[in-house]
């Protein structure tokens, strides 16, 4: 399975907006901070707004805010809003009837892959991604060079 940059950047933009939930976040700020083309991000934001993940705030301090709490937005919903189906093969898509299911031998495999994708993405919220990112950043900040003896070792 390949996740498009549209879905990847959509998630990154939502996380960036969610981190500053007290204020409306201009897309220019998100684009600069995330290293994403502002023009491309405007297209993505339009999709995110139509899908109900963000809302625009007009005015001098305008920008975007989440339309609902970060804990209520999961990665599966974002990815499918940006990409459509994420089924690994067409025979496991919703409402698809496979003509070869009696002779194929791989449908159960693809069904397990599809279920795993849905479980992982559906069980991961923006709040989870922010917490994971914060923990990883904290771990990077507190690592100490093992060769450093420091003033207490004397």
Short mmCIF file of N, CA and C in Angstrom, two decimals:
data_model
loop_
_atom_site.label_atom_id
_atom_site.label_comp_id
_atom_site.label_asym_id
_atom_site.label_seq_id
_atom_site.Cartn_x
_atom_site.Cartn_y
_atom_site.Cartn_z
N UNK A 1 0.84 -1.18 0.00
CA UNK A 1 0.00 0.00 0.00
C UNK A 1 0.88 1.24 0.00
N UNK A 2 0.48 2.22 -0.76
CA UNK A 2 1.22 3.46 -0.85
C UNK A 2 0.30 4.58 -0.41
N UNK A 3 0.71 5.36 0.59
CA UNK A 3 -0.07 6.50 1.05
C UNK A 3 0.47 7.74 0.34
N UNK A 4 -0.41 8.47 -0.31
CA UNK A 4 -0.01 9.64 -1.10
C UNK A 4 0.50 10.76 -0.20
N UNK A 5 1.23 11.69 -0.82
CA UNK A 5 1.68 12.86 -0.06
C UNK A 5 0.48 13.68 0.39
N UNK A 6 -0.60 13.64 -0.36
CA UNK A 6 -1.79 14.39 0.04
C UNK A 6 -2.28 13.92 1.41
N UNK A 7 -2.34 12.62 1.61
CA UNK A 7 -2.78 12.08 2.90
C UNK A 7 -1.73 12.33 3.98
N UNK A 8 -0.46 12.14 3.65
CA UNK A 8 0.61 12.38 4.62
C UNK A 8 0.62 13.83 5.06
N UNK A 9 0.58 14.75 4.10
CA UNK A 9 0.60 16.17 4.43
C UNK A 9 -0.68 16.60 5.14
N UNK A 10 -1.80 15.97 4.79
CA UNK A 10 -3.05 16.27 5.47
C UNK A 10 -2.96 15.95 6.95
N UNK A 11 -2.41 14.79 7.27
CA UNK A 11 -2.23 14.43 8.68
C UNK A 11 -1.26 15.39 9.37
N UNK A 12 -0.16 15.71 8.71
CA UNK A 12 0.83 16.62 9.30
C UNK A 12 0.23 18.00 9.54
N UNK A 13 -0.57 18.47 8.59
CA UNK A 13 -1.21 19.78 8.76
C UNK A 13 -2.19 19.75 9.92
N UNK A 14 -2.98 18.69 10.02
CA UNK A 14 -3.93 18.58 11.13
C UNK A 14 -3.21 18.56 12.47
N UNK A 15 -2.10 17.85 12.55
CA UNK A 15 -1.33 17.81 13.80
C UNK A 15 -0.81 19.20 14.14
N UNK A 16 -0.29 19.90 13.14
CA UNK A 16 0.23 21.25 13.35
C UNK A 16 -0.88 22.18 13.85
N UNK A 17 -2.05 22.09 13.26
CA UNK A 17 -3.18 22.91 13.68
C UNK A 17 -3.64 22.51 15.08
N UNK A 18 -3.68 21.21 15.35
CA UNK A 18 -4.12 20.71 16.64
C UNK A 18 -3.19 21.14 17.77
N UNK A 19 -1.91 21.24 17.49
CA UNK A 19 -0.95 21.66 18.52
C UNK A 19 -1.21 23.07 19.01
N UNK A 20 -1.86 23.87 18.20
CA UNK A 20 -2.14 25.26 18.59
C UNK A 20 -3.64 25.50 18.63
N UNK A 21 -4.33 24.68 19.43
CA UNK A 21 -5.79 24.72 19.41
C UNK A 21 -6.38 25.99 20.02
N UNK A 22 -5.59 26.81 20.65
CA UNK A 22 -6.10 28.06 21.21
C UNK A 22 -6.18 29.17 20.17
N UNK A 23 -5.59 28.95 19.01
CA UNK A 23 -5.54 30.01 18.00
C UNK A 23 -5.81 29.46 16.61
N UNK A 24 -6.24 30.35 15.74
CA UNK A 24 -6.39 29.99 14.33
C UNK A 24 -5.00 30.00 13.72
N UNK A 25 -4.70 28.99 12.94
CA UNK A 25 -3.36 28.83 12.39
C UNK A 25 -3.38 29.13 10.89
N UNK A 26 -2.63 30.15 10.47
CA UNK A 26 -2.55 30.44 9.03
C UNK A 26 -1.84 29.31 8.28
N UNK A 27 -2.32 28.99 7.08
CA UNK A 27 -1.69 27.94 6.29
C UNK A 27 -0.23 28.26 5.99
N UNK A 28 0.08 29.53 5.88
CA UNK A 28 1.47 29.94 5.64
C UNK A 28 2.37 29.40 6.75
N UNK A 29 1.92 29.50 8.00
CA UNK A 29 2.70 28.99 9.14
C UNK A 29 2.87 27.47 9.06
N UNK A 30 1.78 26.78 8.73
CA UNK A 30 1.84 25.32 8.62
C UNK A 30 2.80 24.93 7.51
N UNK A 31 2.68 25.60 6.36
CA UNK A 31 3.53 25.29 5.21
C UNK A 31 5.01 25.48 5.55
N UNK A 32 5.33 26.59 6.20
CA UNK A 32 6.73 26.87 6.55
C UNK A 32 7.25 25.85 7.56
N UNK A 33 6.46 25.61 8.59
CA UNK A 33 6.91 24.71 9.66
C UNK A 33 7.07 23.27 9.18
N UNK A 34 6.18 22.85 8.28
CA UNK A 34 6.19 21.46 7.81
C UNK A 34 6.96 21.27 6.50
N UNK A 35 7.43 22.36 5.89
CA UNK A 35 8.17 22.24 4.64
C UNK A 35 7.30 21.75 3.49
N UNK A 36 6.08 22.25 3.43
CA UNK A 36 5.12 21.87 2.40
C UNK A 36 4.81 23.11 1.56
N UNK A 37 4.68 22.93 0.26
CA UNK A 37 4.29 24.04 -0.62
C UNK A 37 2.95 24.61 -0.14
N UNK A 38 2.89 25.93 0.00
CA UNK A 38 1.65 26.55 0.46
C UNK A 38 0.52 26.33 -0.54
N UNK A 39 0.83 26.38 -1.82
CA UNK A 39 -0.19 26.15 -2.85
C UNK A 39 -0.78 24.74 -2.72
N UNK A 40 0.07 23.75 -2.55
CA UNK A 40 -0.40 22.37 -2.39
C UNK A 40 -1.18 22.23 -1.09
N UNK A 41 -0.71 22.88 -0.04
CA UNK A 41 -1.39 22.81 1.25
C UNK A 41 -2.77 23.45 1.19
N UNK A 42 -2.95 24.48 0.38
CA UNK A 42 -4.27 25.09 0.22
C UNK A 42 -5.26 24.09 -0.38
N UNK A 43 -4.80 23.29 -1.33
CA UNK A 43 -5.66 22.26 -1.92
C UNK A 43 -6.02 21.21 -0.87
N UNK A 44 -5.04 20.82 -0.10
CA UNK A 44 -5.26 19.82 0.95
C UNK A 44 -6.22 20.36 2.00
N UNK A 45 -6.01 21.62 2.40
CA UNK A 45 -6.88 22.23 3.41
C UNK A 45 -8.33 22.30 2.93
N UNK A 46 -8.50 22.53 1.66
CA UNK A 46 -9.85 22.56 1.09
C UNK A 46 -10.52 21.20 1.27
N UNK A 47 -9.79 20.13 1.00
CA UNK A 47 -10.31 18.77 1.19
C UNK A 47 -10.59 18.49 2.67
N UNK A 48 -9.69 18.93 3.54
CA UNK A 48 -9.87 18.70 4.98
C UNK A 48 -11.09 19.46 5.50
N UNK A 49 -11.29 20.65 4.98
CA UNK A 49 -12.45 21.45 5.39
C UNK A 49 -13.74 20.79 4.92
N UNK A 50 -13.78 20.36 3.65
CA UNK A 50 -14.98 19.69 3.12
C UNK A 50 -15.28 18.41 3.89
N UNK A 51 -14.25 17.72 4.36
CA UNK A 51 -14.43 16.47 5.11
C UNK A 51 -14.82 16.73 6.57
N UNK A 52 -14.79 17.98 6.99
CA UNK A 52 -15.22 18.32 8.35
C UNK A 52 -14.15 18.22 9.42
N UNK A 53 -12.87 18.20 9.03
CA UNK A 53 -11.80 18.12 10.01
C UNK A 53 -11.36 19.48 10.51
N UNK A 54 -11.44 20.49 9.65
CA UNK A 54 -11.03 21.84 10.03
C UNK A 54 -12.11 22.83 9.63
N UNK A 55 -12.04 24.00 10.24
CA UNK A 55 -12.93 25.10 9.85
C UNK A 55 -12.07 26.34 9.72
N UNK A 56 -12.48 27.21 8.83
CA UNK A 56 -11.71 28.43 8.61
C UNK A 56 -12.20 29.52 9.54
N UNK A 57 -11.27 30.38 9.93
CA UNK A 57 -11.56 31.52 10.78
C UNK A 57 -11.10 32.75 9.99
N UNK A 58 -12.02 33.64 9.75
CA UNK A 58 -11.71 34.84 8.97
C UNK A 58 -11.24 35.96 9.88
N UNK A 59 -10.59 36.94 9.27
CA UNK A 59 -10.20 38.13 10.01
C UNK A 59 -8.69 38.28 10.10
N UNK A 60 -8.29 39.31 10.83
CA UNK A 60 -6.86 39.65 10.96
C UNK A 60 -6.06 38.50 11.57
N UNK A 61 -6.65 37.77 12.46
CA UNK A 61 -5.97 36.64 13.11
C UNK A 61 -6.59 35.33 12.64
N UNK A 62 -6.92 35.30 11.34
CA UNK A 62 -7.59 34.14 10.77
C UNK A 62 -6.65 32.99 10.47
N UNK A 63 -7.25 31.94 10.02
CA UNK A 63 -6.51 30.72 9.70
C UNK A 63 -7.45 29.55 9.82
N UNK A 64 -6.92 28.44 10.32
CA UNK A 64 -7.71 27.23 10.47
C UNK A 64 -7.62 26.69 11.89
N UNK A 65 -8.72 26.10 12.31
CA UNK A 65 -8.81 25.40 13.60
C UNK A 65 -9.43 24.04 13.33
N UNK A 66 -9.18 23.13 14.26
CA UNK A 66 -9.86 21.83 14.15
C UNK A 66 -11.35 22.04 14.33
N UNK A 67 -12.14 21.28 13.61
CA UNK A 67 -13.59 21.36 13.72
C UNK A 67 -14.12 20.52 14.87
N UNK A 68 -13.29 19.61 15.35
CA UNK A 68 -13.64 18.79 16.52
C UNK A 68 -12.35 18.43 17.25
N UNK A 69 -12.45 17.91 18.46
CA UNK A 69 -11.23 17.62 19.23
C UNK A 69 -10.30 16.62 18.54
N UNK A 70 -9.01 16.78 18.78
CA UNK A 70 -7.99 15.90 18.19
C UNK A 70 -8.23 14.44 18.55
N UNK A 71 -8.79 14.20 19.71
CA UNK A 71 -9.06 12.82 20.14
C UNK A 71 -10.22 12.19 19.35
N UNK A 72 -10.97 13.01 18.63
CA UNK A 72 -12.11 12.51 17.86
C UNK A 72 -11.81 12.38 16.37
N UNK A 73 -10.56 12.63 15.97
CA UNK A 73 -10.18 12.51 14.57
C UNK A 73 -9.15 11.40 14.46
N UNK A 74 -9.49 10.33 13.73
CA UNK A 74 -8.53 9.23 13.60
C UNK A 74 -7.87 9.24 12.22
N UNK A 75 -6.73 8.61 12.15
CA UNK A 75 -5.92 8.61 10.93
C UNK A 75 -6.64 7.92 9.78
N UNK A 76 -7.42 6.89 10.05
CA UNK A 76 -8.15 6.20 9.00
C UNK A 76 -9.10 7.15 8.29
N UNK A 77 -9.86 7.92 9.06
CA UNK A 77 -10.81 8.85 8.46
C UNK A 77 -10.10 9.91 7.61
N UNK A 78 -8.96 10.39 8.09
CA UNK A 78 -8.22 11.41 7.33
C UNK A 78 -7.67 10.80 6.04
N UNK A 79 -7.03 9.65 6.15
CA UNK A 79 -6.43 9.03 4.97
C UNK A 79 -7.49 8.69 3.93
N UNK A 80 -8.61 8.13 4.34
CA UNK A 80 -9.65 7.79 3.37
C UNK A 80 -10.33 9.04 2.81
N UNK A 81 -10.42 10.10 3.58
CA UNK A 81 -10.98 11.35 3.05
C UNK A 81 -10.07 11.92 1.96
N UNK A 82 -8.77 11.73 2.13
CA UNK A 82 -7.82 12.28 1.17
C UNK A 82 -7.59 11.34 -0.02
N UNK A 83 -7.69 10.02 0.21
CA UNK A 83 -7.33 9.04 -0.82
C UNK A 83 -8.49 8.26 -1.39
N UNK A 84 -9.56 8.15 -0.65
CA UNK A 84 -10.61 7.19 -1.03
C UNK A 84 -10.27 5.87 -0.37
N UNK A 85 -10.57 4.79 -1.01
CA UNK A 85 -10.32 3.47 -0.46
C UNK A 85 -8.82 3.23 -0.23
N UNK A 86 -8.52 2.55 0.87
CA UNK A 86 -7.12 2.15 1.12
C UNK A 86 -6.98 0.64 1.09
N UNK A 87 -8.00 -0.03 0.56
CA UNK A 87 -7.94 -1.49 0.46
C UNK A 87 -6.72 -1.88 -0.38
N UNK A 88 -5.97 -2.89 0.06
CA UNK A 88 -4.76 -3.27 -0.67
C UNK A 88 -5.05 -3.85 -2.06
N UNK A 89 -6.20 -4.44 -2.22
CA UNK A 89 -6.63 -4.98 -3.52
C UNK A 89 -8.15 -4.79 -3.63
N UNK A 90 -8.64 -4.76 -4.85
CA UNK A 90 -10.06 -4.44 -5.05
C UNK A 90 -11.01 -5.49 -4.47
N UNK A 91 -10.56 -6.73 -4.36
CA UNK A 91 -11.49 -7.78 -3.92
C UNK A 91 -11.88 -7.66 -2.45
N UNK A 92 -11.20 -6.82 -1.68
CA UNK A 92 -11.60 -6.66 -0.28
C UNK A 92 -12.24 -5.30 -0.01
N UNK A 93 -12.44 -4.51 -1.07
CA UNK A 93 -13.14 -3.24 -0.90
C UNK A 93 -14.58 -3.49 -0.52
N UNK A 94 -15.16 -2.53 0.16
CA UNK A 94 -16.58 -2.63 0.52
C UNK A 94 -17.43 -2.85 -0.72
N UNK A 95 -18.42 -3.71 -0.62
CA UNK A 95 -19.39 -3.97 -1.67
C UNK A 95 -18.81 -4.62 -2.92
N UNK A 96 -17.56 -5.04 -2.90
CA UNK A 96 -16.98 -5.68 -4.09
C UNK A 96 -17.19 -7.18 -4.01
N UNK A 97 -17.62 -7.75 -5.08
CA UNK A 97 -17.79 -9.19 -5.17
C UNK A 97 -16.69 -9.72 -6.07
N UNK A 98 -15.93 -10.65 -5.55
CA UNK A 98 -14.81 -11.20 -6.31
C UNK A 98 -15.27 -12.43 -7.10
N UNK A 99 -15.03 -12.40 -8.38
CA UNK A 99 -15.41 -13.52 -9.25
C UNK A 99 -14.49 -14.72 -9.07
N UNK A 100 -13.32 -14.51 -8.48
CA UNK A 100 -12.33 -15.57 -8.37
C UNK A 100 -12.17 -16.11 -6.95
N UNK A 101 -13.07 -15.78 -6.05
CA UNK A 101 -12.85 -16.16 -4.66
C UNK A 101 -12.77 -17.66 -4.43
N UNK A 102 -13.34 -18.46 -5.28
CA UNK A 102 -13.27 -19.92 -5.11
C UNK A 102 -11.95 -20.50 -5.58
N UNK A 103 -11.20 -19.78 -6.41
CA UNK A 103 -9.95 -20.31 -6.95
C UNK A 103 -8.73 -19.46 -6.63
N UNK A 104 -8.92 -18.31 -6.06
CA UNK A 104 -7.82 -17.35 -5.87
C UNK A 104 -6.81 -17.80 -4.83
N UNK A 105 -7.25 -18.08 -3.65
CA UNK A 105 -6.33 -18.52 -2.59
C UNK A 105 -5.65 -17.39 -1.84
N UNK A 106 -5.82 -16.13 -2.25
CA UNK A 106 -5.15 -15.02 -1.55
C UNK A 106 -6.12 -14.05 -0.89
N UNK A 107 -7.42 -14.21 -1.09
CA UNK A 107 -8.38 -13.25 -0.57
C UNK A 107 -8.30 -13.13 0.96
N UNK A 108 -8.11 -14.23 1.65
CA UNK A 108 -8.01 -14.16 3.12
C UNK A 108 -6.78 -13.35 3.55
N UNK A 109 -5.68 -13.51 2.83
CA UNK A 109 -4.48 -12.71 3.12
C UNK A 109 -4.78 -11.23 2.99
N UNK A 110 -5.37 -10.84 1.86
CA UNK A 110 -5.65 -9.43 1.62
C UNK A 110 -6.68 -8.89 2.60
N UNK A 111 -7.58 -9.73 3.02
CA UNK A 111 -8.57 -9.31 4.02
C UNK A 111 -7.88 -9.02 5.36
N UNK A 112 -6.90 -9.86 5.73
CA UNK A 112 -6.15 -9.62 6.98
C UNK A 112 -5.33 -8.34 6.89
N UNK A 113 -4.71 -8.09 5.73
CA UNK A 113 -3.94 -6.86 5.53
C UNK A 113 -4.88 -5.66 5.64
N UNK A 114 -6.03 -5.72 5.00
CA UNK A 114 -6.99 -4.63 5.05
C UNK A 114 -7.47 -4.38 6.48
N UNK A 115 -7.76 -5.45 7.20
CA UNK A 115 -8.21 -5.32 8.58
C UNK A 115 -7.13 -4.70 9.45
N UNK A 116 -5.88 -5.12 9.26
CA UNK A 116 -4.77 -4.56 10.04
C UNK A 116 -4.62 -3.07 9.77
N UNK A 117 -4.69 -2.67 8.50
CA UNK A 117 -4.60 -1.25 8.16
C UNK A 117 -5.72 -0.46 8.83
N UNK A 118 -6.92 -0.96 8.71
CA UNK A 118 -8.07 -0.26 9.31
C UNK A 118 -7.93 -0.18 10.83
N UNK A 119 -7.46 -1.26 11.45
CA UNK A 119 -7.30 -1.27 12.91
C UNK A 119 -6.24 -0.28 13.38
N UNK A 120 -5.09 -0.27 12.71
CA UNK A 120 -4.00 0.63 13.12
C UNK A 120 -4.39 2.08 12.87
N UNK A 121 -4.83 2.38 11.67
CA UNK A 121 -5.19 3.76 11.35
C UNK A 121 -6.43 4.21 12.12
N UNK A 122 -7.42 3.34 12.22
CA UNK A 122 -8.65 3.70 12.93
C UNK A 122 -8.46 3.83 14.43
N UNK A 123 -7.47 3.14 14.96
CA UNK A 123 -7.19 3.19 16.39
C UNK A 123 -6.17 4.25 16.77
N UNK A 124 -5.80 5.11 15.83
CA UNK A 124 -4.81 6.15 16.09
C UNK A 124 -5.43 7.51 15.83
N UNK A 125 -5.54 8.32 16.87
CA UNK A 125 -6.13 9.65 16.74
C UNK A 125 -5.03 10.70 16.59
N UNK A 126 -5.44 11.91 16.22
CA UNK A 126 -4.48 13.02 16.18
C UNK A 126 -3.86 13.22 17.56
N UNK A 127 -4.67 13.10 18.60
CA UNK A 127 -4.14 13.24 19.96
C UNK A 127 -3.06 12.20 20.23
N UNK A 128 -3.26 10.97 19.77
CA UNK A 128 -2.24 9.91 19.93
C UNK A 128 -0.96 10.28 19.19
N UNK A 129 -1.10 10.77 17.96
CA UNK A 129 0.08 11.13 17.16
C UNK A 129 0.85 12.28 17.80
N UNK A 130 0.14 13.23 18.36
CA UNK A 130 0.80 14.35 19.04
C UNK A 130 1.54 13.85 20.27
N UNK A 131 0.89 12.99 21.05
CA UNK A 131 1.54 12.45 22.25
C UNK A 131 2.77 11.63 21.89
N UNK A 132 2.68 10.81 20.84
CA UNK A 132 3.83 10.01 20.40
C UNK A 132 4.97 10.92 19.96
N UNK A 133 4.64 11.95 19.21
CA UNK A 133 5.65 12.90 18.73
C UNK A 133 6.31 13.62 19.90
N UNK A 134 5.51 14.02 20.87
CA UNK A 134 6.05 14.71 22.05
C UNK A 134 6.99 13.80 22.85
N UNK A 135 6.59 12.53 23.00
CA UNK A 135 7.45 11.58 23.72
C UNK A 135 8.77 11.37 22.98
N UNK A 136 8.70 11.24 21.66
CA UNK A 136 9.92 11.03 20.88
C UNK A 136 10.82 12.27 20.95
N UNK A 137 10.23 13.45 20.88
CA UNK A 137 11.01 14.69 20.98
C UNK A 137 11.65 14.80 22.36
N UNK A 138 10.90 14.47 23.39
CA UNK A 138 11.43 14.53 24.76
C UNK A 138 12.60 13.55 24.90
N UNK A 139 12.46 12.35 24.35
CA UNK A 139 13.53 11.35 24.44
C UNK A 139 14.79 11.84 23.74
N UNK A 140 14.62 12.52 22.60
CA UNK A 140 15.79 13.06 21.89
C UNK A 140 16.46 14.17 22.70
N UNK A 141 15.67 14.95 23.41
CA UNK A 141 16.22 16.07 24.18
C UNK A 141 16.98 15.62 25.41
N UNK A 142 16.58 14.51 26.01
CA UNK A 142 17.20 14.10 27.27
C UNK A 142 18.32 13.09 27.10
N UNK A 143 18.62 12.70 25.87
CA UNK A 143 19.73 11.78 25.68
C UNK A 143 21.04 12.47 26.03
N UNK A 144 21.86 11.79 26.78
CA UNK A 144 23.14 12.33 27.20
C UNK A 144 24.24 11.53 26.53
N UNK A 145 25.24 12.22 26.07
CA UNK A 145 26.39 11.57 25.44
C UNK A 145 27.07 10.69 26.49
N UNK A 146 27.17 9.37 26.24
CA UNK A 146 27.75 8.46 27.23
C UNK A 146 29.23 8.76 27.53
N UNK A 147 29.91 9.44 26.65
CA UNK A 147 31.32 9.76 26.90
C UNK A 147 31.48 10.98 27.79
N UNK A 148 30.38 11.69 28.04
CA UNK A 148 30.45 12.88 28.89
C UNK A 148 30.49 12.46 30.34
N UNK A 149 31.53 12.81 31.02
CA UNK A 149 31.67 12.44 32.43
C UNK A 149 31.00 13.46 33.33
N UNK A 150 31.01 14.71 32.94
CA UNK A 150 30.32 15.75 33.72
C UNK A 150 31.05 16.14 34.98
N UNK A 151 30.59 17.21 35.61
CA UNK A 151 31.27 17.74 36.79
C UNK A 151 31.11 16.88 38.03
N UNK A 152 30.10 16.01 38.08
CA UNK A 152 29.89 15.19 39.26
C UNK A 152 30.81 13.97 39.33
N UNK A 153 31.49 13.67 38.24
CA UNK A 153 32.30 12.46 38.23
C UNK A 153 33.73 12.70 38.76
N UNK A 154 34.02 13.86 39.15
CA UNK A 154 35.39 14.16 39.62
C UNK A 154 35.57 13.86 41.06
#
